Amino acid sequence: MAKAETDVYRVALSMVKNVGSVRAKQLINQLGSAEAVFDAADSELKQVTGISKGIIETIRSVDTIESAKKELDFIRKNNIQLLYFLDDDYPDRLKHYDDAPICLYYKGSVSLNAEKHVSIVGTRSPTEKGKWICEKLVEDLGSTDATIISGLAYGIDIAAHKSALKSKLPTIGVVAHGLDTIYPSAHKSVAREMVAQGGILTEFVRSIKPDRDRFPARNRIIAMLSDALIVVESKESGGSMITANFGNDYSKDVFAIPGRIDDPFSKGCNKLIKDHKAYLLESADELIRMMRWEPKTKKEVQRSLFLDLTREEQKVLETIKIGIDGIDGLCHSIALSKSEMAALLLDMELKGLIKSLPGSRFMALN
C-alpha cells in the first residue's frame, strides 16, 4: 500500500474519539497496523480493553476516513510533516512512552532528535525579574547548542522562545491546537520566526481549538521532549506544575528557580524543591555542569574508555537503561539488599557512572 493511503488510516485512528494513544497502540499491536484496525471484525476490536460499541461505530464511519483525507490534504498544502510513532522521524524521546501520541504534526526546519533539549516553562504573568532570569538562562546556554522547548504561551514561554531566537538557538513550540491557527494570535510573528529556526509541534488536527482541557496533553509532550525541564516562576498550581509532575513521571531531570517565600510566583518552584521533585537551579553554568554537558578533555575521554566495571556495576547500568531506575526495582532485579544497593549506588555516583534524580531514581551516565 502506498504511504499516502497508509497515512489516511494512521491519521483516522488518531482522530477516533475516546480511543487515545494507549488504546490506539494496543489496537495496532494486536491487529498489525492502523489499516488493519479499520478492516477488523467487531469481535477482534472488542478484544482490546476499553473498545466500546460507540468507538467501533466511529471506526466504521465513512466520515472518519474522509476527515483524515482532508487533514492530509491540509498538511501537504502547508508543508507540515506527519510523524507516526513507528517511523524513524518520530521523536526518539517519545518512542518509549505508551501515552505519546501515535501521530504528531510538525512544521519546522530543525530535527526533533537534537542532542540536547531544554524545556522551559513558567507562569503566564511573570515578574520582570522572572523574565530576566528566563532570558539570561537561555542566553547563557548558547554555547551548548541546546534546543529550547516551550509552549508558545504568554509569559515565561514566549520569553524563552524569543531569547532562543536572539541567541541563535533552535526553539520548538508545542501547542494545544491544530496548525491552522496560532494561539495566542499575538505570537504569530514569533511563530513564523520559529519555523525558520526551529518549529511548531502539535498532536492535534486542524480546527481543534486551544480549549483549557487540552493544555495538560500539550504539557506532557513538553516534558517528554526534554532532557532538562526548568520551571521559572510558578504558583503552587497550574500548567507549569503539571508539566513538572509529568517530568518526574517520565524520569526527566527537573529544575526549579528558587524565590522569596512570600512571592506567590515562587511558591510552586519552592514547593518542587522542598518536595524533592526538582533540583534547585541558579544559573545556566550550574545546569551545564549537572547535565554533564561540559566539553570533555582528551584526558577525561581516555579515562572513561578504560574504566573497569564490576559485575554489579554493569548490571546496575544495564538495568537502569531498560527503565528500572528506582532503588526498590534495582534491588529486586539484581538481588541485593537495600543497604547493599544504597552503598553500591553511592560508589557509582562518586565514580561518575550514574546520577541521582528526584524520587530516589537514578540515571546512567556511561
Short mmCIF file of C-alpha atoms in Angstrom, two decimals:
data_model
loop_
_atom_site.label_atom_id
_atom_site.label_comp_id
_atom_site.label_asym_id
_atom_site.label_seq_id
_atom_site.Cartn_x
_atom_site.Cartn_y
_atom_site.Cartn_z
CA MET A 1 0.00 0.00 0.00
CA ALA A 2 1.28 3.50 -0.89
CA LYS A 3 2.38 5.66 2.04
CA ALA A 4 -0.31 8.26 1.30
CA GLU A 5 -3.04 5.64 1.72
CA THR A 6 -1.37 4.19 4.81
CA ASP A 7 -1.23 7.68 6.34
CA VAL A 8 -5.00 8.06 5.93
CA TYR A 9 -5.62 5.16 8.31
CA ARG A 10 -2.97 6.38 10.75
CA VAL A 11 -4.50 9.85 10.97
CA ALA A 12 -8.02 8.42 11.03
CA LEU A 13 -7.22 6.21 14.02
CA SER A 14 -5.71 9.17 15.89
CA MET A 15 -8.97 11.07 15.31
CA VAL A 16 -11.32 8.40 16.68
CA LYS A 17 -12.89 9.91 19.79
CA ASN A 18 -12.19 8.22 23.15
CA VAL A 19 -9.57 5.83 21.79
CA GLY A 20 -6.49 7.75 22.97
CA SER A 21 -2.82 6.95 22.42
CA VAL A 22 -2.59 3.91 24.71
CA ARG A 23 -5.59 2.07 23.24
CA ALA A 24 -4.63 3.05 19.69
CA LYS A 25 -1.23 1.44 20.18
CA GLN A 26 -2.85 -1.65 21.71
CA LEU A 27 -5.08 -1.96 18.64
CA ILE A 28 -2.12 -1.57 16.28
CA ASN A 29 -0.01 -4.07 18.24
CA GLN A 30 -2.83 -6.62 18.28
CA LEU A 31 -4.01 -6.23 14.69
CA GLY A 32 -0.73 -5.30 12.96
CA SER A 33 -1.36 -1.82 11.55
CA ALA A 34 -3.70 1.16 11.61
CA GLU A 35 -5.25 -0.04 8.34
CA ALA A 36 -5.94 -3.46 9.87
CA VAL A 37 -7.87 -1.76 12.68
CA PHE A 38 -10.36 -0.40 10.15
CA ASP A 39 -10.61 -3.78 8.40
CA ALA A 40 -11.01 -5.83 11.60
CA ALA A 41 -14.21 -7.54 12.67
CA ASP A 42 -16.08 -6.18 15.68
CA SER A 43 -15.11 -9.26 17.68
CA GLU A 44 -11.40 -8.54 17.06
CA LEU A 45 -11.74 -4.90 18.11
CA LYS A 46 -13.55 -5.86 21.32
CA GLN A 47 -10.56 -7.93 22.42
CA VAL A 48 -8.79 -4.67 23.32
CA THR A 49 -9.84 -3.38 26.75
CA GLY A 50 -11.96 -0.24 26.61
CA ILE A 51 -13.11 -0.51 23.00
CA SER A 52 -16.83 0.20 23.28
CA LYS A 53 -19.68 -0.10 20.80
CA GLY A 54 -19.54 3.67 20.28
CA ILE A 55 -15.83 3.57 19.41
CA ILE A 56 -16.43 0.72 16.94
CA GLU A 57 -19.21 2.74 15.28
CA THR A 58 -16.83 5.69 14.86
CA ILE A 59 -14.17 3.40 13.36
CA ARG A 60 -16.79 2.11 10.90
CA SER A 61 -17.94 5.62 9.96
CA VAL A 62 -17.09 6.87 6.47
CA ASP A 63 -16.79 10.35 7.99
CA THR A 64 -13.69 9.27 9.95
CA ILE A 65 -11.77 8.33 6.80
CA GLU A 66 -12.99 11.40 4.91
CA SER A 67 -11.89 13.69 7.75
CA ALA A 68 -8.44 12.06 7.71
CA LYS A 69 -8.13 12.61 3.94
CA LYS A 70 -8.97 16.29 4.37
CA GLU A 71 -6.39 16.55 7.16
CA LEU A 72 -3.70 15.05 4.92
CA ASP A 73 -4.60 17.49 2.13
CA PHE A 74 -4.19 20.33 4.62
CA ILE A 75 -0.80 19.23 5.92
CA ARG A 76 0.58 18.68 2.39
CA LYS A 77 -0.55 22.11 1.23
CA ASN A 78 1.00 23.74 4.29
CA ASN A 79 4.38 21.97 4.39
CA ILE A 80 3.55 20.13 7.60
CA GLN A 81 5.19 16.81 8.44
CA LEU A 82 3.15 13.87 9.69
CA LEU A 83 5.22 11.96 12.26
CA TYR A 84 3.93 8.44 13.03
CA PHE A 85 5.08 6.71 16.20
CA LEU A 86 6.63 3.73 14.38
CA ASP A 87 8.51 5.83 11.80
CA ASP A 88 12.19 6.78 12.03
CA ASP A 89 11.50 10.53 12.04
CA TYR A 90 9.21 10.35 15.09
CA PRO A 91 10.96 11.97 18.10
CA ASP A 92 13.16 9.36 19.79
CA ARG A 93 12.47 10.80 23.25
CA LEU A 94 8.76 9.99 22.88
CA LYS A 95 9.01 6.46 21.48
CA HIS A 96 9.23 4.69 24.85
CA TYR A 97 6.10 6.24 26.38
CA ASP A 98 2.77 4.45 25.93
CA ASP A 99 0.85 7.71 26.21
CA ALA A 100 2.85 9.51 23.50
CA PRO A 101 0.61 10.37 20.51
CA ILE A 102 0.51 7.96 17.58
CA CYS A 103 0.59 10.98 15.24
CA LEU A 104 2.33 14.33 15.56
CA TYR A 105 2.19 17.29 13.19
CA TYR A 106 5.33 19.35 12.77
CA LYS A 107 6.09 22.48 10.80
CA GLY A 108 9.74 23.36 11.18
CA SER A 109 13.30 23.32 9.97
CA VAL A 110 15.28 21.52 12.70
CA SER A 111 15.46 17.94 13.89
CA LEU A 112 13.34 16.86 16.83
CA ASN A 113 16.16 14.49 17.77
CA ALA A 114 18.88 17.01 18.61
CA GLU A 115 21.46 16.01 21.23
CA LYS A 116 20.33 18.42 23.97
CA HIS A 117 16.76 19.51 24.73
CA VAL A 118 15.90 22.05 27.43
CA SER A 119 12.22 22.67 28.16
CA ILE A 120 11.44 25.92 29.97
CA VAL A 121 8.02 26.63 31.48
CA GLY A 122 6.53 29.08 33.93
CA THR A 123 3.73 31.46 34.75
CA ARG A 124 1.90 33.45 32.08
CA SER A 125 2.21 36.55 34.30
CA PRO A 126 5.88 36.66 35.29
CA THR A 127 7.63 39.37 37.22
CA GLU A 128 10.24 41.42 35.39
CA LYS A 129 12.86 39.52 37.42
CA GLY A 130 11.39 36.21 36.25
CA LYS A 131 11.51 37.26 32.59
CA TRP A 132 15.10 38.42 33.02
CA ILE A 133 16.12 35.12 34.65
CA CYS A 134 14.50 33.17 31.81
CA GLU A 135 16.17 35.25 29.11
CA LYS A 136 19.55 35.09 30.87
CA LEU A 137 19.33 31.29 31.26
CA VAL A 138 18.66 30.81 27.55
CA GLU A 139 21.34 33.31 26.52
CA ASP A 140 23.92 31.56 28.70
CA LEU A 141 23.01 28.19 27.16
CA GLY A 142 24.17 29.50 23.79
CA SER A 143 27.44 27.55 23.89
CA THR A 144 25.61 24.22 24.29
CA ASP A 145 23.59 24.43 21.04
CA ALA A 146 20.63 23.14 23.06
CA THR A 147 17.16 23.17 21.56
CA ILE A 148 14.84 25.32 23.69
CA ILE A 149 11.31 23.93 24.05
CA SER A 150 8.24 25.64 25.47
CA GLY A 151 4.52 26.15 24.86
CA LEU A 152 4.32 29.48 22.94
CA ALA A 153 2.08 30.91 25.69
CA TYR A 154 2.28 34.34 27.28
CA GLY A 155 4.88 34.99 29.95
CA ILE A 156 7.82 32.66 30.53
CA ASP A 157 7.07 30.55 27.42
CA ILE A 158 7.34 33.38 24.91
CA ALA A 159 10.32 34.88 26.78
CA ALA A 160 12.17 31.56 26.36
CA HIS A 161 11.34 31.35 22.64
CA LYS A 162 12.33 34.97 21.95
CA SER A 163 15.60 34.62 23.85
CA ALA A 164 16.41 31.45 21.90
CA LEU A 165 15.80 33.23 18.60
CA LYS A 166 18.00 36.12 19.73
CA SER A 167 20.73 33.69 20.84
CA LYS A 168 20.55 31.74 17.54
CA LEU A 169 19.41 28.59 19.34
CA PRO A 170 16.79 26.30 17.79
CA THR A 171 13.45 26.54 19.54
CA ILE A 172 10.34 24.34 19.38
CA GLY A 173 6.86 25.48 20.38
CA VAL A 174 4.46 22.73 21.43
CA VAL A 175 0.86 23.90 21.03
CA ALA A 176 -2.55 22.69 22.22
CA HIS A 177 -4.39 23.19 18.93
CA GLY A 178 -4.24 22.40 15.21
CA LEU A 179 -1.73 24.10 12.94
CA ASP A 180 -4.38 26.05 11.04
CA THR A 181 -4.02 28.73 13.71
CA ILE A 182 -1.59 30.10 16.28
CA TYR A 183 -2.68 30.79 19.84
CA PRO A 184 -2.33 33.37 21.15
CA SER A 185 -2.60 35.28 17.87
CA ALA A 186 -0.22 37.92 19.27
CA HIS A 187 2.58 35.36 18.86
CA LYS A 188 2.08 34.67 15.14
CA SER A 189 5.14 36.66 14.08
CA VAL A 190 7.32 34.85 16.64
CA ALA A 191 5.91 31.52 15.43
CA ARG A 192 6.93 32.38 11.86
CA GLU A 193 10.49 33.06 13.03
CA MET A 194 10.47 29.82 14.97
CA VAL A 195 9.55 27.78 11.89
CA ALA A 196 12.73 29.11 10.25
CA GLN A 197 14.90 28.48 13.35
CA GLY A 198 13.06 25.60 14.97
CA GLY A 199 9.44 24.61 14.61
CA ILE A 200 5.88 24.26 15.88
CA LEU A 201 4.67 20.84 17.04
CA THR A 202 1.23 19.50 17.96
CA GLU A 203 -0.72 16.27 18.31
CA PHE A 204 -3.96 17.99 17.30
CA VAL A 205 -5.50 18.15 13.83
CA ARG A 206 -6.68 21.38 12.21
CA SER A 207 -9.79 23.09 13.55
CA ILE A 208 -9.04 21.78 17.07
CA LYS A 209 -9.19 24.85 19.30
CA PRO A 210 -6.94 25.56 22.31
CA ASP A 211 -9.53 24.63 24.92
CA ARG A 212 -8.38 24.59 28.52
CA ASP A 213 -8.65 20.79 28.87
CA ARG A 214 -6.14 20.27 26.04
CA PHE A 215 -3.25 22.07 27.74
CA PRO A 216 -2.26 19.19 30.05
CA ALA A 217 -1.89 16.97 26.95
CA ARG A 218 0.37 19.64 25.43
CA ASN A 219 2.33 19.88 28.69
CA ARG A 220 3.10 16.16 28.73
CA ILE A 221 4.78 16.47 25.31
CA ILE A 222 6.88 19.40 26.53
CA ALA A 223 8.01 17.13 29.37
CA MET A 224 8.59 14.09 27.13
CA LEU A 225 10.76 16.08 24.72
CA SER A 226 13.04 17.40 27.46
CA ASP A 227 16.37 16.27 28.79
CA ALA A 228 16.29 19.09 31.33
CA LEU A 229 12.98 20.69 32.34
CA ILE A 230 13.20 24.08 34.06
CA VAL A 231 10.38 25.85 35.93
CA VAL A 232 10.88 29.63 36.12
CA GLU A 233 8.28 31.24 38.41
CA SER A 234 5.06 29.35 39.11
CA LYS A 235 2.22 29.45 41.58
CA GLU A 236 1.52 26.32 43.61
CA SER A 237 -0.93 25.07 40.99
CA GLY A 238 -1.24 25.49 37.24
CA GLY A 239 0.21 24.34 33.96
CA SER A 240 3.87 24.60 34.92
CA MET A 241 3.37 22.38 37.95
CA ILE A 242 1.52 19.86 35.77
CA THR A 243 4.46 19.87 33.36
CA ALA A 244 6.94 19.40 36.22
CA ASN A 245 4.93 16.45 37.54
CA PHE A 246 4.94 14.90 34.07
CA GLY A 247 8.71 15.42 34.04
CA ASN A 248 9.03 13.42 37.24
CA ASP A 249 6.69 10.72 35.92
CA TYR A 250 8.87 10.40 32.81
CA SER A 251 12.14 10.31 34.80
CA LYS A 252 13.36 13.64 33.43
CA ASP A 253 15.80 15.99 35.16
CA VAL A 254 13.53 18.68 36.61
CA PHE A 255 14.94 22.00 37.86
CA ALA A 256 13.31 25.00 39.54
CA ILE A 257 14.43 28.57 40.12
CA PRO A 258 14.01 29.38 43.85
CA GLY A 259 12.41 32.59 45.04
CA ARG A 260 11.25 34.53 48.10
CA ILE A 261 8.93 32.63 50.43
CA ASP A 262 6.36 35.46 50.30
CA ASP A 263 6.30 35.64 46.49
CA PRO A 264 3.22 33.83 45.07
CA PHE A 265 5.06 33.26 41.78
CA SER A 266 7.85 31.42 43.59
CA LYS A 267 5.65 29.17 45.72
CA GLY A 268 5.42 26.49 43.03
CA CYS A 269 9.17 26.42 42.40
CA ASN A 270 9.95 26.39 46.12
CA LYS A 271 7.47 23.55 46.66
CA LEU A 272 9.04 21.44 43.90
CA ILE A 273 12.46 21.89 45.51
CA LYS A 274 11.14 21.25 49.04
CA ASP A 275 9.32 18.08 47.91
CA HIS A 276 12.45 16.79 46.13
CA LYS A 277 10.69 16.96 42.77
CA ALA A 278 13.18 19.43 41.30
CA TYR A 279 16.81 20.41 41.69
CA LEU A 280 17.46 23.97 42.84
CA LEU A 281 18.88 25.87 39.86
CA GLU A 282 20.63 29.25 39.94
CA SER A 283 22.42 29.54 36.59
CA ALA A 284 22.97 28.04 33.16
CA ASP A 285 26.51 27.09 34.17
CA GLU A 286 25.05 25.03 37.00
CA LEU A 287 22.68 23.30 34.57
CA ILE A 288 25.52 22.53 32.15
CA ARG A 289 27.55 21.04 34.99
CA MET A 290 24.67 18.99 36.42
CA MET A 291 23.70 17.67 32.98
CA ARG A 292 27.39 16.92 32.25
CA TRP A 293 27.27 18.97 29.07
CA GLU A 294 30.75 20.45 29.51
CA PRO A 295 33.14 19.65 26.63
CA LYS A 296 35.26 16.67 27.71
CA THR A 297 39.02 16.98 27.70
CA LYS A 298 41.09 14.34 25.94
CA LYS A 299 42.26 13.04 29.32
CA GLU A 300 38.67 12.60 30.58
CA VAL A 301 37.63 10.73 27.43
CA GLN A 302 40.65 8.41 27.67
CA ARG A 303 39.95 7.68 31.34
CA SER A 304 36.31 6.79 30.61
CA LEU A 305 37.34 4.40 27.84
CA PHE A 306 39.43 2.31 30.24
CA LEU A 307 37.17 2.44 33.29
CA ASP A 308 36.76 -1.08 34.73
CA LEU A 309 33.30 -2.01 35.98
CA THR A 310 32.43 -4.70 38.48
CA ARG A 311 29.76 -7.22 37.57
CA GLU A 312 27.28 -5.49 39.92
CA GLU A 313 28.03 -2.08 38.38
CA GLN A 314 27.46 -3.47 34.89
CA LYS A 315 24.16 -5.00 35.99
CA VAL A 316 23.01 -1.72 37.57
CA LEU A 317 23.80 0.26 34.40
CA GLU A 318 22.05 -2.28 32.18
CA THR A 319 19.00 -2.35 34.45
CA ILE A 320 18.72 1.45 34.63
CA LYS A 321 18.98 1.69 30.84
CA ILE A 322 15.93 -0.56 30.36
CA GLY A 323 13.86 1.72 32.58
CA ILE A 324 14.16 0.14 36.05
CA ASP A 325 15.68 3.17 37.80
CA GLY A 326 14.27 3.13 41.35
CA ILE A 327 16.16 1.61 44.27
CA ASP A 328 13.44 -0.97 45.01
CA GLY A 329 13.33 -2.17 41.41
CA LEU A 330 17.13 -2.35 41.26
CA CYS A 331 17.27 -4.39 44.49
CA HIS A 332 14.72 -6.84 43.10
CA SER A 333 16.42 -7.14 39.68
CA ILE A 334 19.97 -7.54 40.98
CA ALA A 335 19.20 -9.46 44.19
CA LEU A 336 20.92 -7.11 46.65
CA SER A 337 19.62 -5.82 49.97
CA LYS A 338 18.58 -2.18 50.21
CA SER A 339 21.67 -1.27 52.27
CA GLU A 340 23.99 -3.07 49.83
CA MET A 341 22.32 -1.36 46.87
CA ALA A 342 22.50 2.08 48.53
CA ALA A 343 26.24 1.66 49.11
CA LEU A 344 26.79 0.46 45.54
CA LEU A 345 24.79 3.36 44.07
CA LEU A 346 26.71 5.90 46.16
CA ASP A 347 30.01 4.43 44.96
CA MET A 348 28.83 4.50 41.33
CA GLU A 349 27.71 8.12 41.67
CA LEU A 350 31.13 9.11 43.05
CA LYS A 351 32.72 7.38 40.04
CA GLY A 352 30.52 9.40 37.68
CA LEU A 353 28.68 6.33 36.38
CA ILE A 354 25.19 7.37 37.48
CA LYS A 355 23.36 10.45 38.70
CA SER A 356 20.65 10.52 41.36
CA LEU A 357 17.28 12.02 40.39
CA PRO A 358 14.32 13.29 42.43
CA GLY A 359 12.23 10.49 43.90
CA SER A 360 15.12 8.08 44.68
CA ARG A 361 15.67 7.33 40.99
CA PHE A 362 18.92 7.13 39.02
CA MET A 363 20.16 7.86 35.52
CA ALA A 364 23.06 6.12 33.78
CA LEU A 365 25.82 8.45 32.58
CA ASN A 366 28.06 5.93 30.80
#
